[in-house]
């Protein structure tokens, strides 16, 4: 399949073109820049990205399974991206697994892939990021991003979602810590899963008490579910819908800020290398008592000179 | 007191000169650059910086009190720097309090100051950083840096210490989370304080089990104390000494890396401002499908041009 054909078929919602594009991007194929430029261009489509984060054992995958069924019943197409090394989808393999959840296997409206997380605490790898933008460009109605949260790692995932749900369950050790982290990072929804299990009542009380301390406009919704029995899913769907509606005004600006941040951070590592010698000389001068680190930083900060304005295309860079 | 006189008296170990220098630096006085340049120059002296971090209620201040007494008995001079909004030393006031702990009041070998932390989770403020370098330059034998740790904030403090002890106590809710964070960041010592209280045995078991999972060379020491009764202090002193001895080979390089990092990070914020327009234009090109964010970052990263080599001194910058 030629790159031009691939893009055409991708835009025509050919699922094999999506799978092929993911493979190209994963393998760092020659067509990757072409594919990813198109993905970033087309990613602005109206597509809801819902993040589900939580400790292992909270039942995230069962919840995702329920959400897939519910959205499919409404006729929506669903892309699932699992960034969780313990995710059952992977069957133990961490990377590059094309997989299907049992009861959605064969459903052409559902596409599921899993990716290794970067580091153990749920950071999102470049591969997963790329796949997410391919999903967005492909035009799924709903994207479910499942990640392992363990009290702090879910921050990064948060940057990529429109709605974030933190999933807790009774008897899961890390949960209160996770709830605190979720509150700090303003999860949109807390899902208390396994609501039929012992300890669910007291966890619910603890959570409610924590949430009551927040001002109403910043307070996450609290939904109780028992995913393995399909209970509470309707309530969860409404909560997601209402959180998505609330995000309306800020979505564009957040996505723009994310891209700008990625460009700046990416440039940083090159700069760090470029100024290494200067930094070392300045540190010598700090040791010699000539400068404070702040004064040295001001000197270095004043040294940047930008070259000519950027040319018209990326192609010249590639030669 | 003129700046020249101040520095002379500071170098002659005049405690009033230290107090005056801290005040100048705190109030951003005219002599601050002069004082801080001298401080960074002289901070390389052989002076052991011990960090004690832990949740409120773990008994950090009582431990610090015991350590002061022990080091004073050995004839060492001790500087204490509390970066903890809940520290009892402050008596409720957060900033600029000159204070004395009850039984060390009047002892000219002990100097104690407290500073507000930056943010709620124990980040170290510029003021506390400045004071630490004044302490180091003044030439205390031991500096005790007390900070509030709550599961993640102690990272930054860690950068400034030679030895870090994480203080836990039975019945302190955040402790296991704190222990995990301490393990992740490789605390040198875990202090299980209030060892005579109910729950100490099971906390000890939990901690030991966690530590046993680590390879021996990375495993923090575990010391049990009852600071309010003066128990276990000898063991804590030996653990500190042995951790300090272990840090011998890396101390210089760590301090150097810290200063270089401070210079680079300080320059960053200026650069971010300088390239704002470029980043926005690149983001537009990403939206237009001309570049991926990675390609945009490469373009921006290649744009840095350094000006002429830095001049001979900081003075020209100040005019």
Coordinates of C-alpha atoms in Angstrom, one line a residue:
Chain A
X1 CA 0.0 0.0 0.0
X2 CA 1.5 3.4 -1.0
X3 CA 1.5 6.2 1.5
X4 CA -0.9 8.3 -0.6
X5 CA -3.3 5.3 -0.9
X6 CA -3.0 4.7 2.8
X7 CA -4.0 8.2 3.7
X8 CA -6.9 8.1 1.3
X9 CA -8.1 4.9 2.8
X10 CA -7.5 6.1 6.3
X11 CA -9.7 9.1 5.5
X12 CA -12.3 6.8 4.1
X13 CA -12.5 5.1 7.5
X14 CA -10.9 1.9 6.3
X15 CA -10.0 0.0 9.5
X16 CA -7.1 -1.8 7.9
X17 CA -5.6 1.5 7.0
X18 CA -5.7 2.5 10.7
X19 CA -4.0 -0.8 11.7
X20 CA -1.4 -0.3 9.0
X21 CA -0.8 3.3 10.0
X22 CA -0.2 2.2 13.6
X23 CA 2.2 -0.4 12.5
X24 CA 4.1 2.1 10.4
X25 CA 4.3 4.5 13.3
X26 CA 5.3 1.8 15.7
X27 CA 8.1 0.5 13.5
X28 CA 9.3 4.0 12.7
X29 CA 8.6 3.3 9.0
X30 CA 9.6 5.7 6.3
X31 CA 6.1 7.0 5.8
X32 CA 5.8 7.9 9.5
X33 CA 6.3 11.7 9.2
X34 CA 3.7 11.8 6.4
X35 CA 1.2 9.8 8.4
X36 CA 1.7 11.7 11.6
X37 CA 1.5 15.1 10.0
X38 CA -1.9 14.1 8.6
X39 CA -2.9 12.8 12.0
X40 CA -2.1 16.0 13.8
X41 CA -3.9 18.0 11.1
X42 CA -7.1 15.9 11.3
X43 CA -7.1 15.3 15.1
X44 CA -9.3 18.3 15.7
X45 CA -12.4 16.4 14.9
X46 CA -15.2 16.1 17.4
X47 CA -14.2 13.0 19.2
X48 CA -14.6 12.5 22.9
X49 CA -11.5 11.2 24.7
X50 CA -12.3 9.6 28.1
X51 CA -9.5 8.6 30.4
X52 CA -10.0 5.8 33.0
X53 CA -7.3 5.6 35.5
X54 CA -6.9 3.6 38.7
X55 CA -4.8 1.0 40.6
X56 CA -4.6 -2.5 39.3
X57 CA -7.6 -4.6 40.6
X58 CA -10.1 -1.7 40.6
X59 CA -11.9 -3.2 37.6
X60 CA -11.0 -0.7 34.9
X61 CA -11.0 -3.2 32.1
X62 CA -14.5 -4.5 33.1
X63 CA -15.7 -0.9 33.1
X64 CA -14.2 -0.3 29.7
X65 CA -15.9 -3.4 28.5
X66 CA -19.3 -2.1 29.8
X67 CA -18.7 1.4 28.2
X68 CA -17.8 -0.1 24.9
X69 CA -21.1 -2.1 24.8
X70 CA -23.1 1.0 25.9
X71 CA -21.6 3.3 23.2
X72 CA -21.9 0.6 20.6
X73 CA -25.6 0.3 21.4
X74 CA -25.9 4.0 20.7
X75 CA -24.2 3.4 17.4
X76 CA -21.0 5.2 18.3
X77 CA -17.6 3.9 17.1
X78 CA -15.2 3.3 19.9
X79 CA -11.3 3.2 20.0
X80 CA -9.7 1.8 23.1
X81 CA -6.1 2.5 23.9
X82 CA -4.8 0.8 27.0
X83 CA -1.6 2.2 28.5
X84 CA -1.2 -0.2 31.3
X85 CA 1.4 -2.9 31.6
X86 CA -1.0 -5.0 33.7
X87 CA -3.9 -4.6 31.3
X88 CA -5.5 -8.0 30.6
X89 CA -5.9 -7.1 26.9
X90 CA -2.2 -7.6 26.4
X91 CA -2.2 -11.1 27.6
X92 CA 1.2 -10.5 29.0
X93 CA 2.8 -9.1 25.9
X94 CA 3.6 -5.4 26.4
X95 CA 3.9 -4.0 23.0
X96 CA 2.4 -4.1 19.6
X97 CA -0.4 -6.5 20.4
X98 CA -3.4 -6.2 18.2
X99 CA -6.1 -7.5 20.5
X100 CA -9.8 -7.8 21.0
X101 CA -11.8 -8.1 24.1
X102 CA -13.8 -11.2 24.3
X103 CA -17.3 -10.1 23.5
X104 CA -16.4 -7.3 21.1
X105 CA -14.3 -9.5 19.0
X106 CA -15.4 -9.2 15.4
X107 CA -17.3 -6.0 16.0
X108 CA -16.1 -3.6 13.3
X109 CA -17.1 -0.6 15.4
X110 CA -14.5 -1.2 18.1
X111 CA -10.8 -1.0 17.8
X112 CA -8.5 -1.9 20.7
X113 CA -4.8 -1.6 21.1
X114 CA -2.5 -1.6 24.1
X115 CA 0.8 0.0 24.7
X116 CA 3.4 -0.2 27.3
X117 CA 3.5 2.8 29.7
X118 CA 6.6 4.7 30.0
X119 CA 8.0 4.0 33.5
X120 CA 5.9 2.2 36.0
X121 CA 3.5 4.9 37.0
X122 CA 1.4 5.4 33.9
X123 CA 3.4 8.0 31.9
X124 CA 2.3 7.9 28.3
X125 CA 4.9 6.7 25.8
X126 CA 5.6 8.3 22.4
X127 CA 4.0 5.3 20.7
X128 CA 0.8 5.6 22.7
X129 CA 0.7 9.3 22.0
X130 CA 1.1 8.7 18.3
X131 CA -1.6 6.0 18.3
X132 CA -4.0 8.4 20.2
X133 CA -3.6 11.0 17.5
X134 CA -4.1 8.4 14.8
X135 CA -7.4 7.4 16.6
X136 CA -8.4 11.1 16.8
X137 CA -7.7 11.6 13.1
X138 CA -9.5 8.4 12.2
X139 CA -12.6 9.9 13.7
X140 CA -13.8 7.6 16.4
X141 CA -16.8 9.0 18.2
X142 CA -15.4 7.9 21.5
X143 CA -11.8 7.1 22.6
X144 CA -11.3 5.3 25.9
X145 CA -7.8 5.7 27.3
X146 CA -7.2 3.2 30.1
X147 CA -4.2 3.9 32.3
X148 CA -2.7 2.6 35.5
X149 CA -2.8 5.3 38.1
X150 CA -1.0 4.8 41.3
X151 CA -1.3 8.1 43.1
X152 CA 0.7 10.4 40.9
X153 CA 1.4 9.0 37.5
X154 CA -2.0 9.8 36.0
X155 CA -1.0 13.5 35.6
X156 CA 0.4 13.0 32.1
X157 CA -2.6 11.0 30.8
X158 CA -4.8 13.8 32.1
X159 CA -3.3 16.1 29.5
X160 CA -4.7 14.0 26.7
X161 CA -8.2 13.5 27.8
X162 CA -11.4 15.5 27.7
X163 CA -12.9 13.7 30.6
X164 CA -11.0 11.8 33.3
X165 CA -12.5 9.2 35.6
X166 CA -10.5 7.8 38.6
X167 CA -11.7 4.3 39.3
X168 CA -11.5 3.0 42.9
X169 CA -12.7 -0.2 44.6
X170 CA -13.0 -1.3 48.2
X171 CA -10.1 -3.2 49.5
X172 CA -7.7 -1.8 47.0
X173 CA -4.8 -0.5 49.1
X174 CA -3.7 2.5 47.2
X175 CA -7.1 3.9 46.8
X176 CA -7.3 6.7 49.3
X177 CA -3.9 8.0 48.1
X178 CA -5.1 7.8 44.6
X179 CA -8.3 9.7 45.5
X180 CA -6.2 12.5 47.0
X181 CA -4.1 12.6 43.9
X182 CA -7.2 12.6 41.8
X183 CA -8.6 15.5 43.8
X184 CA -5.4 17.5 43.4
X185 CA -5.4 17.0 39.7
X186 CA -9.1 17.5 39.5
X187 CA -10.5 14.3 38.2
X188 CA -13.9 14.9 36.7
X189 CA -15.4 11.7 38.0
X190 CA -14.7 9.3 40.8
X191 CA -16.0 5.8 40.0
X192 CA -16.5 3.7 43.1
X193 CA -16.5 0.3 41.4
X194 CA -17.4 -3.0 43.1
X195 CA -20.0 -1.2 45.0
X196 CA -21.5 -4.6 46.1
X197 CA -18.3 -5.6 47.9
X198 CA -17.6 -5.4 51.6
X199 CA -16.0 -2.0 52.5
X200 CA -17.8 -0.2 49.7
X201 CA -20.0 1.7 52.1
X202 CA -17.1 3.1 54.2
X203 CA -15.0 3.9 51.1
X204 CA -18.0 5.8 49.8
X205 CA -18.3 7.8 53.1
X206 CA -14.6 8.6 53.1
X207 CA -14.7 9.7 49.5
X208 CA -17.8 11.8 50.0
X209 CA -16.2 13.5 53.0
X210 CA -13.1 14.3 51.0
X211 CA -15.2 15.7 48.1
X212 CA -17.4 17.7 50.4
X213 CA -14.4 19.8 51.3
X214 CA -14.1 21.1 47.7
X215 CA -16.0 24.1 46.4
X216 CA -19.0 22.9 44.4
X217 CA -17.7 24.1 41.0
X218 CA -14.5 22.1 41.4
X219 CA -16.1 19.0 42.9
X220 CA -15.8 15.8 40.9
X221 CA -18.9 13.7 40.4
X222 CA -19.1 10.5 42.3
X223 CA -20.6 7.4 40.6
X224 CA -21.1 3.9 42.1
X225 CA -20.8 1.0 39.8
X226 CA -20.6 -2.8 39.9
X227 CA -19.2 -3.3 36.4
X228 CA -19.1 -7.1 36.5
X229 CA -22.9 -7.0 36.9
X230 CA -23.4 -4.0 34.6
X231 CA -24.8 -1.9 37.4
X232 CA -24.3 1.9 37.5
X233 CA -23.2 2.2 33.9
X234 CA -26.1 4.5 32.9
X235 CA -25.1 6.8 35.7
X236 CA -21.5 6.7 34.6
X237 CA -22.5 7.5 31.0
X238 CA -24.4 10.6 32.1
X239 CA -21.6 11.7 34.3
X240 CA -19.2 11.4 31.3
X241 CA -21.6 13.3 29.1
X242 CA -22.0 16.1 31.5
X243 CA -18.2 16.4 32.1
X244 CA -17.7 16.5 28.4
X245 CA -20.2 19.2 28.0
X246 CA -18.5 21.2 30.7
X247 CA -15.1 20.9 28.9
X248 CA -16.6 22.5 25.8
X249 CA -15.1 25.9 26.3
X250 CA -11.6 24.9 27.1
X251 CA -10.9 21.9 24.9
X252 CA -9.4 23.8 22.0
X253 CA -7.1 25.9 24.2
X254 CA -6.0 22.9 26.2
X255 CA -5.1 21.0 23.0
X256 CA -3.2 24.0 21.6
X257 CA -1.3 24.4 24.9
X258 CA -0.4 20.8 24.8
X259 CA 1.1 20.9 21.3
X260 CA 3.0 24.1 22.1
X261 CA 4.3 22.5 25.3
X262 CA 5.4 19.5 23.3
X263 CA 7.3 21.7 20.8
X264 CA 9.0 23.7 23.5
X265 CA 10.0 20.6 25.6
X266 CA 11.3 18.8 22.6
X267 CA 13.5 21.8 21.7
X268 CA 14.8 21.9 25.2
X269 CA 16.8 18.8 25.2
X270 CA 18.7 20.1 22.1
X271 CA 19.4 23.4 23.8
X272 CA 20.6 21.7 26.9
X273 CA 23.2 19.9 24.9
X274 CA 24.1 23.1 23.0
X275 CA 24.7 25.2 26.1
X276 CA 26.5 22.5 28.1
X277 CA 29.9 24.1 27.9
X278 CA 28.5 27.5 28.7
X279 CA 26.7 26.1 31.8
X280 CA 29.9 24.5 33.0
X281 CA 31.9 27.7 32.6
X282 CA 29.2 29.6 34.5
X283 CA 29.2 27.0 37.3
X284 CA 33.0 27.5 37.6
X285 CA 32.4 31.2 38.0
X286 CA 29.8 30.5 40.7
X287 CA 32.4 28.4 42.6
X288 CA 34.9 31.2 42.2
X289 CA 32.5 33.6 43.9
X290 CA 32.0 35.8 40.8
X291 CA 28.3 35.0 40.3
X292 CA 25.3 33.6 42.1
X293 CA 23.5 30.8 40.2
X294 CA 20.7 33.3 39.6
X295 CA 23.1 35.8 38.0
X296 CA 24.6 33.0 36.0
X297 CA 21.1 32.0 34.8
X298 CA 20.3 35.6 33.8
X299 CA 23.5 35.7 31.8
X300 CA 22.7 32.5 30.0
X301 CA 19.1 33.4 29.5
X302 CA 20.1 36.6 27.8
X303 CA 22.4 34.7 25.4
X304 CA 19.7 33.2 23.2
X305 CA 19.6 34.4 19.7
X306 CA 17.1 33.0 17.3
X307 CA 18.2 32.2 13.7
X308 CA 16.3 33.3 10.6
X309 CA 12.6 32.7 10.5
X310 CA 11.7 29.2 9.7
X311 CA 11.4 28.1 6.1
X312 CA 8.1 27.1 4.5
X313 CA 8.1 23.3 4.9
X314 CA 9.5 20.4 6.8
X315 CA 10.8 18.8 3.6
X316 CA 14.0 20.7 3.4
X317 CA 14.8 19.5 6.9
X318 CA 14.6 15.9 5.7
X319 CA 17.2 16.2 3.0
Chain B
X1 CA 27.8 47.4 59.2
X2 CA 29.3 47.8 55.8
X3 CA 29.2 44.9 53.3
X4 CA 33.0 44.4 53.5
X5 CA 32.9 44.4 57.3
X6 CA 30.0 42.0 57.2
X7 CA 31.8 39.5 55.0
X8 CA 34.9 39.8 57.2
X9 CA 32.9 39.1 60.3
X10 CA 31.0 36.4 58.7
X11 CA 34.2 34.6 57.8
X12 CA 35.4 35.1 61.4
X13 CA 32.4 33.1 62.5
X14 CA 30.6 36.0 64.1
X15 CA 27.0 34.7 64.6
X16 CA 25.6 38.2 64.4
X17 CA 27.1 38.5 61.0
X18 CA 25.3 35.3 59.9
X19 CA 22.0 36.6 61.3
X20 CA 22.6 40.0 59.5
X21 CA 23.4 38.2 56.3
X22 CA 20.2 36.2 56.4
X23 CA 18.2 39.3 57.0
X24 CA 19.8 41.1 54.1
X25 CA 19.1 38.1 51.8
X26 CA 15.6 37.8 53.1
X27 CA 14.8 41.5 52.5
X28 CA 16.5 41.5 49.2
X29 CA 18.9 44.1 50.4
X30 CA 21.4 45.9 48.2
X31 CA 24.3 43.8 49.5
X32 CA 22.5 40.5 48.7
X33 CA 24.4 39.7 45.5
X34 CA 27.8 40.3 47.2
X35 CA 26.8 38.2 50.2
X36 CA 25.4 35.3 48.1
X37 CA 28.4 35.2 45.7
X38 CA 30.6 34.8 48.8
X39 CA 28.3 32.2 50.2
X40 CA 28.3 30.0 47.0
X41 CA 32.1 30.4 46.8
X42 CA 32.6 29.2 50.4
X43 CA 29.9 26.6 50.5
X44 CA 32.3 23.8 49.5
X45 CA 33.5 23.4 53.1
X46 CA 33.3 20.1 54.8
X47 CA 29.9 20.4 56.4
X48 CA 27.4 17.6 56.7
X49 CA 23.8 18.4 55.6
X50 CA 21.3 16.0 57.1
X51 CA 17.7 16.1 55.9
X52 CA 14.8 14.9 58.1
X53 CA 11.5 14.6 56.3
X54 CA 8.2 13.2 57.4
X55 CA 4.6 13.8 57.9
X56 CA 3.4 16.2 60.6
X57 CA 3.1 14.3 63.9
X58 CA 5.9 11.9 63.3
X59 CA 8.1 13.7 65.8
X60 CA 10.7 15.3 63.6
X61 CA 11.2 18.3 65.8
X62 CA 11.8 16.2 68.9
X63 CA 14.3 14.1 66.9
X64 CA 16.1 17.3 65.7
X65 CA 16.2 18.4 69.3
X66 CA 17.9 15.1 70.4
X67 CA 20.3 15.4 67.5
X68 CA 21.3 18.9 68.4
X69 CA 22.1 17.8 71.9
X70 CA 24.1 14.8 70.7
X71 CA 26.2 16.8 68.2
X72 CA 26.7 19.6 70.8
X73 CA 28.1 17.1 73.3
X74 CA 30.6 16.1 70.6
X75 CA 31.6 19.8 70.3
X76 CA 30.1 20.2 66.8
X77 CA 28.4 23.4 65.8
X78 CA 24.9 22.9 64.5
X79 CA 22.7 25.0 62.1
X80 CA 19.0 24.0 61.9
X81 CA 16.9 25.1 59.0
X82 CA 13.2 24.1 59.3
X83 CA 11.3 24.2 56.0
X84 CA 7.9 23.2 57.4
X85 CA 4.9 25.4 57.8
X86 CA 3.8 23.3 60.7
X87 CA 7.1 23.3 62.5
X88 CA 6.7 24.2 66.2
X89 CA 9.8 26.4 66.0
X90 CA 7.9 29.0 64.2
X91 CA 5.2 29.5 66.8
X92 CA 2.7 30.0 64.1
X93 CA 4.6 32.7 62.2
X94 CA 5.8 31.4 58.9
X95 CA 8.6 33.7 57.8
X96 CA 11.7 35.4 59.2
X97 CA 11.3 34.2 62.7
X98 CA 14.6 34.0 64.6
X99 CA 13.9 31.3 67.1
X100 CA 15.4 29.1 69.6
X101 CA 14.4 25.6 70.8
X102 CA 13.7 25.6 74.5
X103 CA 16.7 23.8 75.9
X104 CA 19.2 25.1 73.3
X105 CA 18.3 28.7 73.9
X106 CA 21.4 30.7 74.7
X107 CA 23.8 28.0 73.3
X108 CA 26.1 29.8 71.0
X109 CA 26.9 26.6 69.1
X110 CA 23.4 26.2 67.7
X111 CA 21.6 28.5 65.2
X112 CA 18.0 27.8 64.2
X113 CA 15.8 29.4 61.6
X114 CA 12.6 28.4 59.9
X115 CA 11.3 29.2 56.5
X116 CA 8.0 28.7 54.8
X117 CA 8.0 25.9 52.3
X118 CA 7.1 26.7 48.7
X119 CA 3.7 25.2 48.2
X120 CA 2.2 22.7 50.6
X121 CA 4.4 19.7 49.9
X122 CA 7.7 20.7 51.2
X123 CA 9.3 22.4 48.1
X124 CA 12.2 24.5 49.2
X125 CA 11.8 28.2 48.7
X126 CA 14.5 30.5 47.3
X127 CA 14.8 32.1 50.8
X128 CA 15.5 28.7 52.4
X129 CA 17.9 27.8 49.6
X130 CA 19.8 31.1 50.2
X131 CA 19.9 30.5 54.0
X132 CA 21.2 26.9 53.4
X133 CA 24.1 28.3 51.4
X134 CA 24.8 30.9 54.1
X135 CA 24.9 28.1 56.7
X136 CA 27.2 26.1 54.5
X137 CA 29.6 29.0 54.0
X138 CA 29.5 29.9 57.6
X139 CA 31.0 26.5 58.3
X140 CA 28.7 24.7 60.6
X141 CA 29.9 21.2 61.3
X142 CA 26.4 19.8 60.9
X143 CA 23.3 21.3 59.2
X144 CA 19.9 19.8 60.0
X145 CA 17.3 20.5 57.4
X146 CA 13.8 19.6 58.6
X147 CA 11.1 19.4 56.0
X148 CA 7.5 18.3 55.8
X149 CA 7.2 15.2 53.6
X150 CA 3.9 14.1 52.5
X151 CA 4.6 11.3 50.0
X152 CA 6.1 13.3 47.1
X153 CA 7.3 16.8 48.1
X154 CA 10.5 15.7 49.7
X155 CA 12.2 15.1 46.3
X156 CA 13.4 18.7 46.1
X157 CA 14.9 18.8 49.6
X158 CA 16.8 15.6 48.7
X159 CA 18.8 17.5 46.2
X160 CA 20.3 19.7 49.0
X161 CA 21.2 17.0 51.5
X162 CA 24.1 14.6 52.0
X163 CA 22.0 12.3 54.1
X164 CA 18.3 12.0 54.1
X165 CA 16.2 10.4 56.8
X166 CA 12.5 9.7 56.4
X167 CA 10.7 9.8 59.8
X168 CA 7.7 7.7 60.3
X169 CA 5.6 6.9 63.4
X170 CA 2.8 4.4 64.2
X171 CA -0.7 5.8 63.7
X172 CA 0.4 8.5 61.3
X173 CA -1.9 8.1 58.3
X174 CA 0.3 9.0 55.4
X175 CA 3.2 6.9 56.5
X176 CA 3.2 3.9 54.3
X177 CA 2.7 6.2 51.3
X178 CA 5.6 8.3 52.5
X179 CA 7.7 5.1 53.0
X180 CA 7.0 4.2 49.4
X181 CA 8.0 7.6 48.1
X182 CA 11.1 7.4 50.3
X183 CA 12.0 4.1 48.8
X184 CA 11.5 5.5 45.3
X185 CA 13.7 8.4 46.0
X186 CA 16.2 6.3 47.9
X187 CA 16.1 7.7 51.4
X188 CA 19.3 6.8 53.2
X189 CA 17.6 6.1 56.5
X190 CA 14.1 5.3 57.7
X191 CA 13.5 6.4 61.3
X192 CA 10.7 4.6 62.9
X193 CA 10.0 7.1 65.7
X194 CA 7.6 6.5 68.7
X195 CA 8.8 2.9 68.8
X196 CA 7.1 2.6 72.2
X197 CA 3.7 3.3 70.9
X198 CA 1.0 0.8 69.9
X199 CA 1.3 -0.1 66.2
X200 CA 5.0 0.3 66.1
X201 CA 5.6 -3.4 65.8
X202 CA 3.4 -3.9 62.8
X203 CA 4.7 -0.7 61.1
X204 CA 8.2 -2.1 61.7
X205 CA 7.2 -5.4 60.0
X206 CA 5.6 -3.6 57.1
X207 CA 8.6 -1.4 56.6
X208 CA 11.1 -4.3 56.9
X209 CA 9.1 -6.3 54.3
X210 CA 9.2 -3.4 51.9
X211 CA 12.9 -2.8 52.4
X212 CA 13.7 -6.5 52.0
X213 CA 12.5 -6.3 48.4
X214 CA 15.3 -3.9 47.6
X215 CA 18.8 -5.0 46.6
X216 CA 21.2 -4.7 49.5
X217 CA 23.3 -1.9 48.1
X218 CA 20.2 0.3 47.6
X219 CA 18.5 -0.6 50.8
X220 CA 18.0 2.2 53.3
X221 CA 18.9 1.6 56.9
X222 CA 16.1 1.2 59.4
X223 CA 16.5 2.8 62.9
X224 CA 13.9 2.7 65.7
X225 CA 13.8 5.6 68.1
X226 CA 11.6 7.1 70.9
X227 CA 12.9 10.6 70.6
X228 CA 10.8 11.9 73.5
X229 CA 12.6 9.5 75.8
X230 CA 16.0 9.9 74.1
X231 CA 16.0 6.3 73.0
X232 CA 17.7 5.1 69.8
X233 CA 19.6 8.4 69.2
X234 CA 23.0 6.7 69.3
X235 CA 21.9 4.3 66.6
X236 CA 20.5 7.1 64.5
X237 CA 23.8 9.0 64.8
X238 CA 25.8 5.9 63.6
X239 CA 23.4 5.5 60.7
X240 CA 23.8 9.1 59.7
X241 CA 27.6 8.8 60.0
X242 CA 27.7 5.7 57.9
X243 CA 25.4 7.2 55.2
X244 CA 27.6 10.3 55.1
X245 CA 30.7 8.2 54.7
X246 CA 29.0 6.4 51.8
X247 CA 28.2 9.7 50.1
X248 CA 31.8 10.7 50.1
X249 CA 32.6 9.9 46.5
X250 CA 29.5 11.6 45.0
X251 CA 29.0 14.7 47.1
X252 CA 31.1 17.0 44.9
X253 CA 29.5 15.9 41.7
X254 CA 26.0 16.1 43.0
X255 CA 26.5 19.6 44.2
X256 CA 28.0 20.6 40.9
X257 CA 25.1 19.1 39.0
X258 CA 22.7 20.9 41.3
X259 CA 24.3 24.3 40.5
X260 CA 24.4 23.6 36.8
X261 CA 20.8 22.5 36.9
X262 CA 19.8 25.7 38.7
X263 CA 21.6 27.8 36.1
X264 CA 20.0 26.0 33.2
X265 CA 16.5 26.0 34.7
X266 CA 16.8 29.7 35.5
X267 CA 17.7 30.5 31.9
X268 CA 14.8 28.4 30.6
X269 CA 12.0 30.7 31.7
X270 CA 13.6 33.6 29.8
X271 CA 14.0 31.4 26.7
X272 CA 10.4 30.3 27.0
X273 CA 9.3 33.9 26.8
X274 CA 11.8 34.6 24.0
X275 CA 10.5 31.9 21.7
X276 CA 6.8 32.2 22.4
X277 CA 6.0 33.7 19.0
X278 CA 8.0 31.0 17.2
X279 CA 6.3 28.2 19.2
X280 CA 2.9 29.6 18.2
X281 CA 3.8 29.8 14.5
X282 CA 5.1 26.2 14.7
X283 CA 1.9 25.0 16.4
X284 CA -0.1 26.6 13.5
X285 CA 2.0 24.6 11.1
X286 CA 1.3 21.4 13.1
X287 CA -2.4 22.2 12.8
X288 CA -2.0 22.7 9.1
X289 CA -0.5 19.3 8.7
X290 CA 2.9 20.6 7.6
X291 CA 4.9 19.3 10.7
X292 CA 4.5 16.9 13.5
X293 CA 5.3 18.3 17.0
X294 CA 8.5 16.4 16.9
X295 CA 9.6 18.0 13.6
X296 CA 8.6 21.4 15.0
X297 CA 10.7 20.8 18.1
X298 CA 13.6 19.8 16.0
X299 CA 13.3 23.1 14.0
X300 CA 13.0 25.1 17.1
X301 CA 15.9 23.3 18.8
X302 CA 18.1 24.0 15.8
X303 CA 17.4 27.7 16.1
X304 CA 19.5 28.5 19.1
X305 CA 22.5 30.7 18.5
X306 CA 24.6 31.7 21.5
X307 CA 25.8 35.3 21.6
X308 CA 29.4 36.3 22.3
X309 CA 31.2 34.5 25.1
X310 CA 30.4 35.9 28.5
X311 CA 32.4 38.8 29.8
X312 CA 34.6 38.7 32.8
X313 CA 32.3 39.6 35.7
X314 CA 28.8 40.1 36.7
X315 CA 29.2 43.8 37.5
X316 CA 28.7 44.9 34.0
X317 CA 25.3 43.2 34.0
X318 CA 24.2 45.2 37.0
X319 CA 24.7 48.6 35.4

